[in-house]
mmCIF file of C-alpha atoms in Angstrom:
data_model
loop_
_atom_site.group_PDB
_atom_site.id
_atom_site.type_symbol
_atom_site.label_atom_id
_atom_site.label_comp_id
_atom_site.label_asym_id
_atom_site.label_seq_id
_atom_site.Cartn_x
_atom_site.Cartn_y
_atom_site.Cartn_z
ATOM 1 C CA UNK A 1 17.871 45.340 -5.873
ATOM 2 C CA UNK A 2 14.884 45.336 -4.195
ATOM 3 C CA UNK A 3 13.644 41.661 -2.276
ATOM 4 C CA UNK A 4 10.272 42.424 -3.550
ATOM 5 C CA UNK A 5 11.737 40.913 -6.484
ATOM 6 C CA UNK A 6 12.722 37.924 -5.430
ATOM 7 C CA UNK A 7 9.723 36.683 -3.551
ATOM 8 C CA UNK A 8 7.988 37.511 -6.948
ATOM 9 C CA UNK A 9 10.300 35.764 -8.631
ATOM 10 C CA UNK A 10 10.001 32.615 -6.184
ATOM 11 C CA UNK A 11 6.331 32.799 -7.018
ATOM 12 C CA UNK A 12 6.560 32.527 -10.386
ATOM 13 C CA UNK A 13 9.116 29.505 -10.263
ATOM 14 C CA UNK A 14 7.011 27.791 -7.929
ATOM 15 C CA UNK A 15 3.854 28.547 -10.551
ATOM 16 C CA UNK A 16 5.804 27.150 -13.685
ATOM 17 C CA UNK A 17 6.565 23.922 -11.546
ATOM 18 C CA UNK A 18 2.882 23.581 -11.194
ATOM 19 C CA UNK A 19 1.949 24.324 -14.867
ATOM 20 C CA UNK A 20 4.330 21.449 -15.816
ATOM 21 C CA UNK A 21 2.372 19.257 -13.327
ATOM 22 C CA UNK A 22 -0.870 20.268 -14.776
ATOM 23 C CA UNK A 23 0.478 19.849 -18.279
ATOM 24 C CA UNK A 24 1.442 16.582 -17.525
ATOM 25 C CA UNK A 25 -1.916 15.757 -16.087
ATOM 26 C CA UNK A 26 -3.786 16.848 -19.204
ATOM 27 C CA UNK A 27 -1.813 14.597 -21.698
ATOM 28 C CA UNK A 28 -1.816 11.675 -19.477
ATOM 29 C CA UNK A 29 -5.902 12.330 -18.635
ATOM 30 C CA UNK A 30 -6.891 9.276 -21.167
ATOM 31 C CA UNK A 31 -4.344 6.798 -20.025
ATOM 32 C CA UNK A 32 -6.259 3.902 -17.943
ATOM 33 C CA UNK A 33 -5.164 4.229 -14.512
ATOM 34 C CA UNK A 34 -3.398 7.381 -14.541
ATOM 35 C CA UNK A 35 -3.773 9.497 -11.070
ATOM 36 C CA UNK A 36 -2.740 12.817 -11.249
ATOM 37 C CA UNK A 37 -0.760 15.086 -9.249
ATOM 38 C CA UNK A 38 -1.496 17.763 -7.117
ATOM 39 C CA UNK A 39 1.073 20.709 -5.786
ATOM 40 C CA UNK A 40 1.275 21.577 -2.250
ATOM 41 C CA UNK A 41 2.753 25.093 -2.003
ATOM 42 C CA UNK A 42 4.269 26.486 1.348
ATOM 43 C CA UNK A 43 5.583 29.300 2.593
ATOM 44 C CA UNK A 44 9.091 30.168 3.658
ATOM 45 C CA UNK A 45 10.373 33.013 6.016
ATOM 46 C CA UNK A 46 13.482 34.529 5.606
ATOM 47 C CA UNK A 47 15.840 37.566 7.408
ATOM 48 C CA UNK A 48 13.456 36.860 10.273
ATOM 49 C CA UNK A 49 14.113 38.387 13.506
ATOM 50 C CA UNK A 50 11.719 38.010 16.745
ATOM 51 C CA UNK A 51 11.033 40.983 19.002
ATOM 52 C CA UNK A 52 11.708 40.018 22.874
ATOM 53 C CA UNK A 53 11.429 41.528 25.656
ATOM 54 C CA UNK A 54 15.425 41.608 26.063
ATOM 55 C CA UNK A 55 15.476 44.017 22.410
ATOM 56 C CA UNK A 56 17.221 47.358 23.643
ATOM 57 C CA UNK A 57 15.019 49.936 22.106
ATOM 58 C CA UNK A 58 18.585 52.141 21.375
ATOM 59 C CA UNK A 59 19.141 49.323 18.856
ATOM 60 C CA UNK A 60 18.010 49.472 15.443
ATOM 61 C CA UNK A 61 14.429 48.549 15.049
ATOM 62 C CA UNK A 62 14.118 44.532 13.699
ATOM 63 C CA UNK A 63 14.951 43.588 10.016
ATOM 64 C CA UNK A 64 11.471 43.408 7.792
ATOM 65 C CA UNK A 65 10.761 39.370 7.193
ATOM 66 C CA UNK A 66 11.047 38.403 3.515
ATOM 67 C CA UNK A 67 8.468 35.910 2.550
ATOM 68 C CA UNK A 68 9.172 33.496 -0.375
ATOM 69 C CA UNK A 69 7.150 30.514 -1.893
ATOM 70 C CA UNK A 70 8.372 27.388 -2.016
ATOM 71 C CA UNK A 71 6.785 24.100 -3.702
ATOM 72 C CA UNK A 72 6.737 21.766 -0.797
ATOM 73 C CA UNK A 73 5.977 18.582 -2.472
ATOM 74 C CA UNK A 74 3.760 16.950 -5.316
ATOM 75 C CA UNK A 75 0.996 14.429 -3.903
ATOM 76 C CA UNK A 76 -0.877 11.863 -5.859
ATOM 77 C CA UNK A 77 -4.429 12.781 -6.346
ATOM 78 C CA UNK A 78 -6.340 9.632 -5.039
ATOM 79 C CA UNK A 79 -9.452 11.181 -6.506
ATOM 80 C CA UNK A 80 -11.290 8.178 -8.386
ATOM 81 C CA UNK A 81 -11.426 8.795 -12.135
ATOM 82 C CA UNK A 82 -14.824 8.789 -14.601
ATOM 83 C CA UNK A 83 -15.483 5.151 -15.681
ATOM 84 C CA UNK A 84 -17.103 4.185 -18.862
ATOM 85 C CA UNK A 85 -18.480 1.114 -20.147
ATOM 86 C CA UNK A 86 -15.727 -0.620 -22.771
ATOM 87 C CA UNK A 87 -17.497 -3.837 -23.972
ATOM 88 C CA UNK A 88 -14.564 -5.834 -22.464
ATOM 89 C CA UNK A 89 -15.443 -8.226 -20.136
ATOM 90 C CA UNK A 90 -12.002 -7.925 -18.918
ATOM 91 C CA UNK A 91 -11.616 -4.062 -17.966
ATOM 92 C CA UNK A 92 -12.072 -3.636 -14.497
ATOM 93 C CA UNK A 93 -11.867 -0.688 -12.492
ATOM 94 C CA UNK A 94 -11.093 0.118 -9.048
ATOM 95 C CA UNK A 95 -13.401 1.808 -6.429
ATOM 96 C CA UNK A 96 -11.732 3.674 -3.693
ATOM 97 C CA UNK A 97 -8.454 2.611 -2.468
ATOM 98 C CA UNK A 98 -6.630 -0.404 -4.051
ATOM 99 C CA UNK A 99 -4.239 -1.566 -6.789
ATOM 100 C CA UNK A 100 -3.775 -3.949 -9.111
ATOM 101 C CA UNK A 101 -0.795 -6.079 -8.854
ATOM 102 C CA UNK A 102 1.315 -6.598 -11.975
ATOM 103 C CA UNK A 103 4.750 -8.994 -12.714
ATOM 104 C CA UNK A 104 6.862 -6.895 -14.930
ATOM 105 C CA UNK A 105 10.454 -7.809 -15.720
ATOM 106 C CA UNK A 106 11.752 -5.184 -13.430
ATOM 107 C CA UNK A 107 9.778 -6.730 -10.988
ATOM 108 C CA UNK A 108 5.951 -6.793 -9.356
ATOM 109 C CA UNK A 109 4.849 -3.435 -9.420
ATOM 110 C CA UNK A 110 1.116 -2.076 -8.674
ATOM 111 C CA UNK A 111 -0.916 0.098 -10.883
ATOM 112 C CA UNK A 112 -4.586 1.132 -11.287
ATOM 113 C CA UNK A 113 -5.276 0.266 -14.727
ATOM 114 C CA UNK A 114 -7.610 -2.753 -15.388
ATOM 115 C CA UNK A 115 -7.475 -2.992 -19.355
ATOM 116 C CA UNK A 116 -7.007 -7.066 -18.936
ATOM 117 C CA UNK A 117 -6.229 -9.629 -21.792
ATOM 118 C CA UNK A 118 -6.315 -13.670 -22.171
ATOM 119 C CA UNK A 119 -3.603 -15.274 -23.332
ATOM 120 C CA UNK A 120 -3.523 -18.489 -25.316
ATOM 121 C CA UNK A 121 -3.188 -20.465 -21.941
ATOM 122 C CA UNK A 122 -5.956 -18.804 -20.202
ATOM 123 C CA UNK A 123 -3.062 -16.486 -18.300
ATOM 124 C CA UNK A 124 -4.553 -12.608 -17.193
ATOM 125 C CA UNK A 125 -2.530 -10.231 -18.964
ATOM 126 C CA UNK A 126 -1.986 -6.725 -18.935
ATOM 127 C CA UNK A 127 -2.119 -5.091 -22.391
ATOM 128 C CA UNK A 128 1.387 -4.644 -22.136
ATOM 129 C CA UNK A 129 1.778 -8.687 -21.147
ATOM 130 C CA UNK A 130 2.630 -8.747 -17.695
ATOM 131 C CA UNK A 131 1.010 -11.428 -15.537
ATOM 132 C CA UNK A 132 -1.705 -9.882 -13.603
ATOM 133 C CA UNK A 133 -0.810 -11.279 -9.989
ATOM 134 C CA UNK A 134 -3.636 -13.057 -7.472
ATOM 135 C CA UNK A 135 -3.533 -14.178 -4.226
ATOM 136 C CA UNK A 136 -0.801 -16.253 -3.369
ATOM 137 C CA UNK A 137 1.427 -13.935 -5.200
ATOM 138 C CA UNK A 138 0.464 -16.422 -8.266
ATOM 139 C CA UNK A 139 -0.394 -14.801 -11.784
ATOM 140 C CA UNK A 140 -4.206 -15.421 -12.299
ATOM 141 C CA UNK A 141 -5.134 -18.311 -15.037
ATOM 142 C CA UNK A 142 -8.394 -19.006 -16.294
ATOM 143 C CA UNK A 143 -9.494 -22.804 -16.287
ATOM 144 C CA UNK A 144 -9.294 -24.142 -19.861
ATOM 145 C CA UNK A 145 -12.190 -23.854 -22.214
ATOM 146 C CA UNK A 146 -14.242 -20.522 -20.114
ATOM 147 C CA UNK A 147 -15.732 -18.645 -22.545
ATOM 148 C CA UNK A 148 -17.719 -16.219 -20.726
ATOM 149 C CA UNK A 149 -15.626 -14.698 -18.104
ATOM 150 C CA UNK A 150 -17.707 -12.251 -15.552
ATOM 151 C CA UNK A 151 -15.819 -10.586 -12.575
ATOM 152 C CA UNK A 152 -18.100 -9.753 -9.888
ATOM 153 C CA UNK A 153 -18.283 -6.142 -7.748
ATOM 154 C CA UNK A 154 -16.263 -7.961 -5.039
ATOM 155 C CA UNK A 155 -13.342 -9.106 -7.721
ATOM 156 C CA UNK A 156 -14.609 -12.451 -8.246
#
């Protein structure tokens, strides 16, 4: 069988993986925090053989190199996302670099959405519940009785 069709068909695998990354991307596009992926494609050499100096030209002339693609990894796009105005005065959103920090019950984990909630006791919630974490790796309570609740630009 010819190798042609196997770099082609290297190609084509690596192309489906990133189809599935995309398609994941697009249903995942509204979710509040959600950064994509991106692939990062590379190439790989195979049935390589250098000329030298030392090659006896009586000997057979070098095998062709095969070239196959390969998907080298999948990296998080740390693109910022569109914001839009929700009415909340507890959605936040992140500018450049930064996460939120989260207590979940498998532990404190980071994540970029800022769709916050109240709870009874004035405790800043995730809409999922978990304690929204400050400094002093405390969760972040609100004094009793606020009522109007602005963060600043600086997180305040």
């Amino acid at each position: 069988m010819s190798d042609g069709i196997y770099t082609a068909l290297s190609g084509s695998l690596a192309q489906q993986h990133s189809l599935d990354v995309i398609a994941n991307n697009v249903a995942n596009a509204s979710t509040a925090g959600f950064r994509g992926d991106r692939v990062v494609f590379g190439e790989m050499l195979a049935g390589a053989q250098a000329k030298s100096a030392e090659v006896d030209p009586r000997q057979a002339a070098p095998q062709r190199t095969d070239q196959f693609v390969r998907v080298e990894e999948n990296t998080l796009d740390r693109t910022n996302g569109m914001l839009r105005q929700t009415g909340n005065a507890l959605d936040v959103a992140l500018n450049g670099d930064g996460f939120f920090k989260v207590r979940t019950p498998q532990g404190d984990r980071l994540t970029r959405a800022g769709n916050f909630m109240m709870r009874e006791g004035g405790e800043l919630t995730t809409m999922e519940g978990h304690a929204v974490i400050g400094e002093g790796d405390a969760p972040i309570v609100m004094p009793r009785g606020v009522k109007d609740i602005q963060i600043g630009k600086d997180g305040i």
